[in-house]
Short mmCIF file of C-alpha atoms in Angstrom, two decimals:
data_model
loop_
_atom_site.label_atom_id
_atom_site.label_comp_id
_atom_site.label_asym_id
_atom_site.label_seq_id
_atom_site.Cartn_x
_atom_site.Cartn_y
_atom_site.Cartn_z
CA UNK A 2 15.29 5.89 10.58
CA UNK A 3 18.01 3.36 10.52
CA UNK A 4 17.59 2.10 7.09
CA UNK A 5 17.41 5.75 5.71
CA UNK A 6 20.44 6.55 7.18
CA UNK A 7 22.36 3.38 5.72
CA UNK A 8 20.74 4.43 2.71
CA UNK A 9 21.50 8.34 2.52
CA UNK A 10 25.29 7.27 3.33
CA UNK A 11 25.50 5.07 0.45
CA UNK A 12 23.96 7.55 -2.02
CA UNK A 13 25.91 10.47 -0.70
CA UNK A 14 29.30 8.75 -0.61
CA UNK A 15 31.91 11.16 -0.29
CA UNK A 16 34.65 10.74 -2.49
CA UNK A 17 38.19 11.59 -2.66
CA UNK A 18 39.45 15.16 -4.91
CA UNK A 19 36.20 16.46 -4.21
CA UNK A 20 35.58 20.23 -5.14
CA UNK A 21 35.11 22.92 -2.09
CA UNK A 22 31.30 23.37 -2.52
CA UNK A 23 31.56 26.59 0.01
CA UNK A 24 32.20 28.52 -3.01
CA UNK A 25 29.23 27.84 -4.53
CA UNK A 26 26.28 27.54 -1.40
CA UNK A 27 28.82 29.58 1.13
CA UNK A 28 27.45 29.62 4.52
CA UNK A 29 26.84 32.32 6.68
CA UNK A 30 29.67 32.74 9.34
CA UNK A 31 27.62 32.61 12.41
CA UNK A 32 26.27 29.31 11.21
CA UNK A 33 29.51 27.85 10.13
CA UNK A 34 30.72 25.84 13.54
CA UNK A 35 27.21 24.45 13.43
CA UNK A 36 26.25 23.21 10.15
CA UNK A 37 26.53 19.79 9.17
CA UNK A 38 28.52 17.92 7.37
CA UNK A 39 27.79 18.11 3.37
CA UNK A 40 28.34 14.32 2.47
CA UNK A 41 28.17 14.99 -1.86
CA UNK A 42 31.15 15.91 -3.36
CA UNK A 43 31.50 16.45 -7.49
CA UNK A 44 33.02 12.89 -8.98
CA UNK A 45 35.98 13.34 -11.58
CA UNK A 46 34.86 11.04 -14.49
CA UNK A 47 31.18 10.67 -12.65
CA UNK A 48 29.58 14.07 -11.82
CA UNK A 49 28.02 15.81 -14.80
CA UNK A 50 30.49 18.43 -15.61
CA UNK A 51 30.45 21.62 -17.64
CA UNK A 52 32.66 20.03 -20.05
CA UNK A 53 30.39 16.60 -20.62
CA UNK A 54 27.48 18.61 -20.06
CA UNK A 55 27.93 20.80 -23.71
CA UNK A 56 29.19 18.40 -25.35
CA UNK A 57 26.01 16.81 -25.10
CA UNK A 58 24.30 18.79 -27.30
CA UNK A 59 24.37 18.74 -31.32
CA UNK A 60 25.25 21.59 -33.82
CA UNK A 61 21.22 22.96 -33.33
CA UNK A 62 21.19 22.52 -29.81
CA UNK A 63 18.97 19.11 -29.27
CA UNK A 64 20.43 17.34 -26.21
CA UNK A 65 21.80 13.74 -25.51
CA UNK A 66 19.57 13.43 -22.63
CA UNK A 67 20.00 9.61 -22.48
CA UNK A 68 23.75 10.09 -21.86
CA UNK A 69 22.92 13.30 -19.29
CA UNK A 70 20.94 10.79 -17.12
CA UNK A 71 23.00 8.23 -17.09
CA UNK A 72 26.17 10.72 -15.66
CA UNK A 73 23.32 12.09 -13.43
CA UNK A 74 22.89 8.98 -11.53
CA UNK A 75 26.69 8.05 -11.30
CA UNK A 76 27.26 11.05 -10.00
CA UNK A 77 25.23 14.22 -9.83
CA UNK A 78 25.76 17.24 -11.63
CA UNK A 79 28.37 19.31 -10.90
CA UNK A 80 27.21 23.16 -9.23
CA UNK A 81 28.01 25.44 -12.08
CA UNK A 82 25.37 24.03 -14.63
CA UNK A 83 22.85 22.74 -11.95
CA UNK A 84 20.27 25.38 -13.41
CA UNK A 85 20.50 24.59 -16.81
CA UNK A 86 20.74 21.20 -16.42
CA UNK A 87 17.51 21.49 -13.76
CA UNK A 88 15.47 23.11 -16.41
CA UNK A 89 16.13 19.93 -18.49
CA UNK A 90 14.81 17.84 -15.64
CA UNK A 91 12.05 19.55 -14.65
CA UNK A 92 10.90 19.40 -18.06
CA UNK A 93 11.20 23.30 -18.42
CA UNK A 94 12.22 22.26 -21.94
CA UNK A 95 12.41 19.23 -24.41
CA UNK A 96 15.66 17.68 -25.19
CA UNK A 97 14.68 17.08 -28.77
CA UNK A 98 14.47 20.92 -29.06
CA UNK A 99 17.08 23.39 -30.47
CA UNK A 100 18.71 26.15 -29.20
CA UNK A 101 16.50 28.34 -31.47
CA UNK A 102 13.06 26.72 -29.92
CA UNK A 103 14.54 27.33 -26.37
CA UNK A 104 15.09 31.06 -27.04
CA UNK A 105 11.87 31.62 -28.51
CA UNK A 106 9.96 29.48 -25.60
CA UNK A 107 12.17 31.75 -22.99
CA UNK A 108 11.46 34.96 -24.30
CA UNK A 109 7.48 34.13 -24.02
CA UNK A 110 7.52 32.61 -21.15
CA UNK A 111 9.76 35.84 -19.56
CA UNK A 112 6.99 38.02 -21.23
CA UNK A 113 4.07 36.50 -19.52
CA UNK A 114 5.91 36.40 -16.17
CA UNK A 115 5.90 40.10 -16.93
CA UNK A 116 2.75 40.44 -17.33
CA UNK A 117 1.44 38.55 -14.45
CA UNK A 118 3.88 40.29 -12.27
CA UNK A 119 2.52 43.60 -13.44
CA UNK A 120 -1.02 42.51 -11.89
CA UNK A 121 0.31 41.89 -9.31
CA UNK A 122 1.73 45.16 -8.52
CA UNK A 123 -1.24 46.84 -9.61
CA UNK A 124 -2.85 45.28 -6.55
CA UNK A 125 0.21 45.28 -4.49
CA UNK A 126 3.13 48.04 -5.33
CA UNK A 127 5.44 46.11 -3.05
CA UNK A 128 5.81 43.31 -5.48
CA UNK A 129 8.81 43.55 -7.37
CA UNK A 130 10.38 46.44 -4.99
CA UNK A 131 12.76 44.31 -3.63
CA UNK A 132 11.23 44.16 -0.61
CA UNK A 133 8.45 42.19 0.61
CA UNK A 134 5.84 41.54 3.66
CA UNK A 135 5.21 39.85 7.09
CA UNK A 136 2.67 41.39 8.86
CA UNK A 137 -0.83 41.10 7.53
CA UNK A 138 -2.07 44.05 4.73
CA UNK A 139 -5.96 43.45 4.46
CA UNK A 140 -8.92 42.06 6.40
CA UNK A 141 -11.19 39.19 5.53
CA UNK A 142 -13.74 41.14 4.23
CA UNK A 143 -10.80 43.17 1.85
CA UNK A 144 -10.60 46.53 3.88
CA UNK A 145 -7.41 48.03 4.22
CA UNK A 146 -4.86 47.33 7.17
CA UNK A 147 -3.04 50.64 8.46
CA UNK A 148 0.71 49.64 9.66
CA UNK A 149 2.31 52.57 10.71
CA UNK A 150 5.39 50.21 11.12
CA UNK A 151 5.45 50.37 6.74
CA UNK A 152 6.29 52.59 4.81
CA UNK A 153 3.36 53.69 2.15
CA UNK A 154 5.96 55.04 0.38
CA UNK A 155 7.68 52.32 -0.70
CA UNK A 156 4.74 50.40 -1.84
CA UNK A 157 3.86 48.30 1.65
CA UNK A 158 0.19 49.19 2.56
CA UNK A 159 -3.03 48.26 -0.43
CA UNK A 160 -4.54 52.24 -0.95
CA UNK A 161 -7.77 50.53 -1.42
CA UNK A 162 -10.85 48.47 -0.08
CA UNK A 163 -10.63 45.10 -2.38
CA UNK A 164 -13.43 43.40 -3.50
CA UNK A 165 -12.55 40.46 -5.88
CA UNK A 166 -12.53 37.64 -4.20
CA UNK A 167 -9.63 36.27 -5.61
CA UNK A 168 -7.61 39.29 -4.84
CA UNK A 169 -8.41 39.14 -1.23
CA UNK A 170 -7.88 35.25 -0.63
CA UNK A 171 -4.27 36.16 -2.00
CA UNK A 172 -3.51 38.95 -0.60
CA UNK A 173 -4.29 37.18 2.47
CA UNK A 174 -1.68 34.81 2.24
CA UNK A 175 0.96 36.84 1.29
CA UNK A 176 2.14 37.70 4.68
CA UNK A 177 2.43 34.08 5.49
CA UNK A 178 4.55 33.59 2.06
CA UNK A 179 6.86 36.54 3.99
CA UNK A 180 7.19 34.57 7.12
CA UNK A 181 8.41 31.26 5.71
CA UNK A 182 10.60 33.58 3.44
CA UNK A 183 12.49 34.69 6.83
CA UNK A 184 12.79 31.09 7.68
CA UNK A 185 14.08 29.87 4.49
CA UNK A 186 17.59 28.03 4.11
CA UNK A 187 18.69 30.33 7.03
CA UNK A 188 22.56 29.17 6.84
CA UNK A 189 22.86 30.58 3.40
CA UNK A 190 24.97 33.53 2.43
CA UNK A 191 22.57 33.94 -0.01
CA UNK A 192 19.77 34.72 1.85
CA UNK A 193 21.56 37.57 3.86
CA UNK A 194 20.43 39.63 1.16
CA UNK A 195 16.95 41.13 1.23
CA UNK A 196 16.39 40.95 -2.59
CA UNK A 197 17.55 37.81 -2.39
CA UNK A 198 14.44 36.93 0.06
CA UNK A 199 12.55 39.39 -2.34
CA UNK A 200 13.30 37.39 -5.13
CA UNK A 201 11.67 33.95 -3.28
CA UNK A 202 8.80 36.23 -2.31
CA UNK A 203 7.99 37.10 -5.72
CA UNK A 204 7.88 34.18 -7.28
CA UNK A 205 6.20 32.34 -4.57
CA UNK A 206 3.56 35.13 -4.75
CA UNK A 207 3.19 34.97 -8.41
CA UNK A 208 2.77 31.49 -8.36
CA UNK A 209 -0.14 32.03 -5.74
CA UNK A 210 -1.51 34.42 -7.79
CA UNK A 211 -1.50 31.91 -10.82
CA UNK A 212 -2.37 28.55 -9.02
CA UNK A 213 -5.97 29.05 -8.66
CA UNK A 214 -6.47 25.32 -7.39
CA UNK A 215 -3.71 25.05 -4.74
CA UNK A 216 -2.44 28.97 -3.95
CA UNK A 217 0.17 28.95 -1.52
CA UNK A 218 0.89 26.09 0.85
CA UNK A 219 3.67 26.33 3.81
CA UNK A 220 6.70 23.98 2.59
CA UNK A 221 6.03 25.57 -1.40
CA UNK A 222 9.52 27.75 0.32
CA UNK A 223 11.52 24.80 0.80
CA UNK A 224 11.04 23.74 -3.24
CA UNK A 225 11.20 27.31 -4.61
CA UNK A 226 14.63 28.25 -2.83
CA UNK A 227 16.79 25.96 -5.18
CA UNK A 228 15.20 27.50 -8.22
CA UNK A 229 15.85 31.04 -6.49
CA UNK A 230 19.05 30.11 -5.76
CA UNK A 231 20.45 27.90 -9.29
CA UNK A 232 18.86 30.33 -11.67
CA UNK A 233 19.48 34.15 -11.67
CA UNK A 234 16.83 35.03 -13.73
CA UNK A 235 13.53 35.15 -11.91
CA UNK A 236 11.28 34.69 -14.24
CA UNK A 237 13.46 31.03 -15.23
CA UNK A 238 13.44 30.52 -11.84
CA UNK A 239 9.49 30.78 -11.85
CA UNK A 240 8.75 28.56 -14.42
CA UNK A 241 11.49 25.96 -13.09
CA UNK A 242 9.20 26.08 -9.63
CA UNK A 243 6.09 25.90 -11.93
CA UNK A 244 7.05 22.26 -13.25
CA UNK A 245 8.17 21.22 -10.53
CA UNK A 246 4.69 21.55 -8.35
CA UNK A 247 3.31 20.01 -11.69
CA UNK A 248 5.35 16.85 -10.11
CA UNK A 249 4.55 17.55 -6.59
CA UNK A 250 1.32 19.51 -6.57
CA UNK A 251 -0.30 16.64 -4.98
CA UNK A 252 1.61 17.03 -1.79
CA UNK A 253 0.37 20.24 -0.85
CA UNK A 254 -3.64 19.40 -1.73
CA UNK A 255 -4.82 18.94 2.05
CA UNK A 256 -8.44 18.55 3.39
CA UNK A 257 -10.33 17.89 6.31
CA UNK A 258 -10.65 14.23 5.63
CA UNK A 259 -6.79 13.44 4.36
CA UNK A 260 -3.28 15.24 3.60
CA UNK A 261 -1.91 15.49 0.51
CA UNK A 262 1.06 12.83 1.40
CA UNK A 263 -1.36 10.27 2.37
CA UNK A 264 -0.80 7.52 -0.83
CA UNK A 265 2.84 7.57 0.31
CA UNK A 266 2.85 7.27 3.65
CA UNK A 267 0.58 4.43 3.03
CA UNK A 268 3.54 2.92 0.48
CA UNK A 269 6.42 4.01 3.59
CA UNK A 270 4.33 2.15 5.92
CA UNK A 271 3.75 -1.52 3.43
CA UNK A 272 7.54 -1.00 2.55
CA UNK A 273 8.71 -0.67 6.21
CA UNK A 274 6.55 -3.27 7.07
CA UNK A 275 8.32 -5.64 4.42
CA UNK A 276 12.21 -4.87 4.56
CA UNK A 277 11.77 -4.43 8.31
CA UNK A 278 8.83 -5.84 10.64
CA UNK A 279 10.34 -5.66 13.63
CA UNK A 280 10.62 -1.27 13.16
CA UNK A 281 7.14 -1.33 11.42
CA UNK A 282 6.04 -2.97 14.94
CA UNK A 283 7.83 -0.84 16.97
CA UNK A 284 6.24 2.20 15.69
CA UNK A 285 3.09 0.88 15.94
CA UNK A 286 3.45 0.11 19.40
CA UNK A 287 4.53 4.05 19.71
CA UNK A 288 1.29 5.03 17.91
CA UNK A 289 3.40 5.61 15.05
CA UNK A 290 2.18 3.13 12.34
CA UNK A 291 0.51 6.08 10.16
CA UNK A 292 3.91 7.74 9.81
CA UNK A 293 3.14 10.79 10.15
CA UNK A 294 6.59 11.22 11.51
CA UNK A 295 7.77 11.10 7.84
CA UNK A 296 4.86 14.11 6.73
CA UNK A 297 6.95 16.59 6.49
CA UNK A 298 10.38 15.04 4.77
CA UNK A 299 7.73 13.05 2.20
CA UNK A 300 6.16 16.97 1.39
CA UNK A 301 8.90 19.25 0.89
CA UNK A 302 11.61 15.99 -0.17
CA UNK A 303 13.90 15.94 2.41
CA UNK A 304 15.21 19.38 2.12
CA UNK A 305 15.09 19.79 5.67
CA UNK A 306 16.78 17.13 6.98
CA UNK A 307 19.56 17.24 4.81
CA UNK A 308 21.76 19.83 4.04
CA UNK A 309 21.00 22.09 0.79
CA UNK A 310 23.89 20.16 -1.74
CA UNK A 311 22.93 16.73 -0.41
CA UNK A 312 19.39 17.46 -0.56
CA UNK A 313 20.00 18.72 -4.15
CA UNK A 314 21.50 15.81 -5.00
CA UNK A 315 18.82 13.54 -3.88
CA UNK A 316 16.59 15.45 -5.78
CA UNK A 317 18.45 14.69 -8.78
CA UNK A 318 18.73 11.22 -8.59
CA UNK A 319 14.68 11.56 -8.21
CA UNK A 320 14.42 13.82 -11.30
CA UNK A 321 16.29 11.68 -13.80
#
């Protein structure tokens, strides 16, 4: 853990002039004394900034995205155009396309979040509400769970006995997706709201609904919230989250005989072994030499061991 430390210092430098970032992430009060230490600060003359960040564009809207990466990696992007620029990086849209293309691709992609949403509802009214679930809502076998704790009203409880198969294996899971919302990026202001959670819910939800390989997987949370969070609309925000499992759907595909992670801890472990043999023996000598340690940073990308902006920025540097 040594050599990430070193490592994480150096890449999250803090600099001098840098802009209060509480205005942007602000954290809850209670949490405040608590939280650590955000090490990335925006960069005058480094950070991607509003300013450099339009006038990377032409007339028709195709985007410089040579020159984008390059102020990227000097220095991040500053927090007022992370979700544009993210969309960019996630491949949510082709830099070689215009402004005109990126409408029109929007506005379909909007319409069949609609649409999918609306299925969704049909099978579970809650959806959408701003509210959303924790406790379990159907059986295995797709019967009905009565919790006089909800409110039928207000959409919480399925009317019906479900027999699709692929209704019930998601409705299933959609308490769990509630749970993990509760527990999501705790410290944020953001997430004192309950359409705020609501919003997370939904998308991860949808996405469960959509992803008939993977569904849900616990950690999904941890890559959703930024999207949430960086783009208000929440149909952008599910499509952001969509490309981004397209990069790291692989982490979450988990069997009996090996975890989705596996390939990289492998490379963690030959890497350690190299730059430092005298840790990579150490660890073996703990039982540690599989690395399992590093499971959960390598699935959800650090976002729990660093704070939400540094995390952010890592993720960045990864992107472009």
């Amino acid at each position: 853990m040594v050599g990430c430390e070193v490592f994480t210092s150096m890449l999250l430098k803090k600099s001098e002039g840098g802009e209060e970032l509480g205005t942007f992430y602000p954290i809850r009060p209670e949490y405040q004394e608590d939280a650590p230490r955000t090490r990335f600060r925006p960069r005058a003359g480094k950070t991607l900034s509003p300013r450099r960040w339009h006038a990377a564009f032409s007339e028709d809207g195709h985007l410089d995205i040579a020159k984008v990466l390059r102020r990227i990696q000097r220095g991040g992007i500053h927090p007022a155009i992370k979700g544009l620029v993210w969309e960019f990086l996630l491949g949510c849209y082709d830099p070689n396309s215009t402004f005109e293309d990126r409408n029109q691709i929007r506005q379909r992609r909007r319409e069949q979040y609609t649409i999918w949403k609306d299925e969704c509802k049909n099978l579970v009214p809650v959806i959408g509400s701003g509210k959303f679930i924790t406790t379990p809502i159907i059986t295995d076998d797709g019967q009905p769970i009565i919790d006089s704790s909800t409110n039928n009203a207000e959409g919480g409880l399925v009317n019906n006995a479900v027999s699709d198969n692929k209704a019930i294996q998601w409705m299933l899971v959609l308490h769990q997706i509630g749970l993990d919302v509760v527990r999501t990026d705790q410290t944020l202001a953001f997430y004192e709201s309950e359409t705020n959670q609501a919003k997370l819910w939904d998308v991860l939800a949808l996405y469960a609904w959509v992803d008939n390989d993977i569904g849900y997987v616990q950690g999904m949370n941890d890559i959703c919230s930024p999207m949430v969070i960086l783009l208000e609309n929440e149909a952008d925000a599910f499509w952001c989250f969509d490309r981004a499992m397209q990069k790291l759907r692989e982490n979450f595909r988990c069997s009996a005989s090996s975890i989705g992670v596996q390939t990289q801890l492998s490379t963690l472990s030959q890497v350690i072994k190299t730059v430092d043999p005298k840790l990579h023996q150490h660890l073996e000598e703990l039982d540690g030499g599989e690395y399992l340690f590093a499971f959960r940073m390598l699935m959800v990308l650090f976002r729990r061991e660093f704070t939400f902006v540094d995390a952010l920025y890592l993720w960045e540097i990864g992107f472009s």
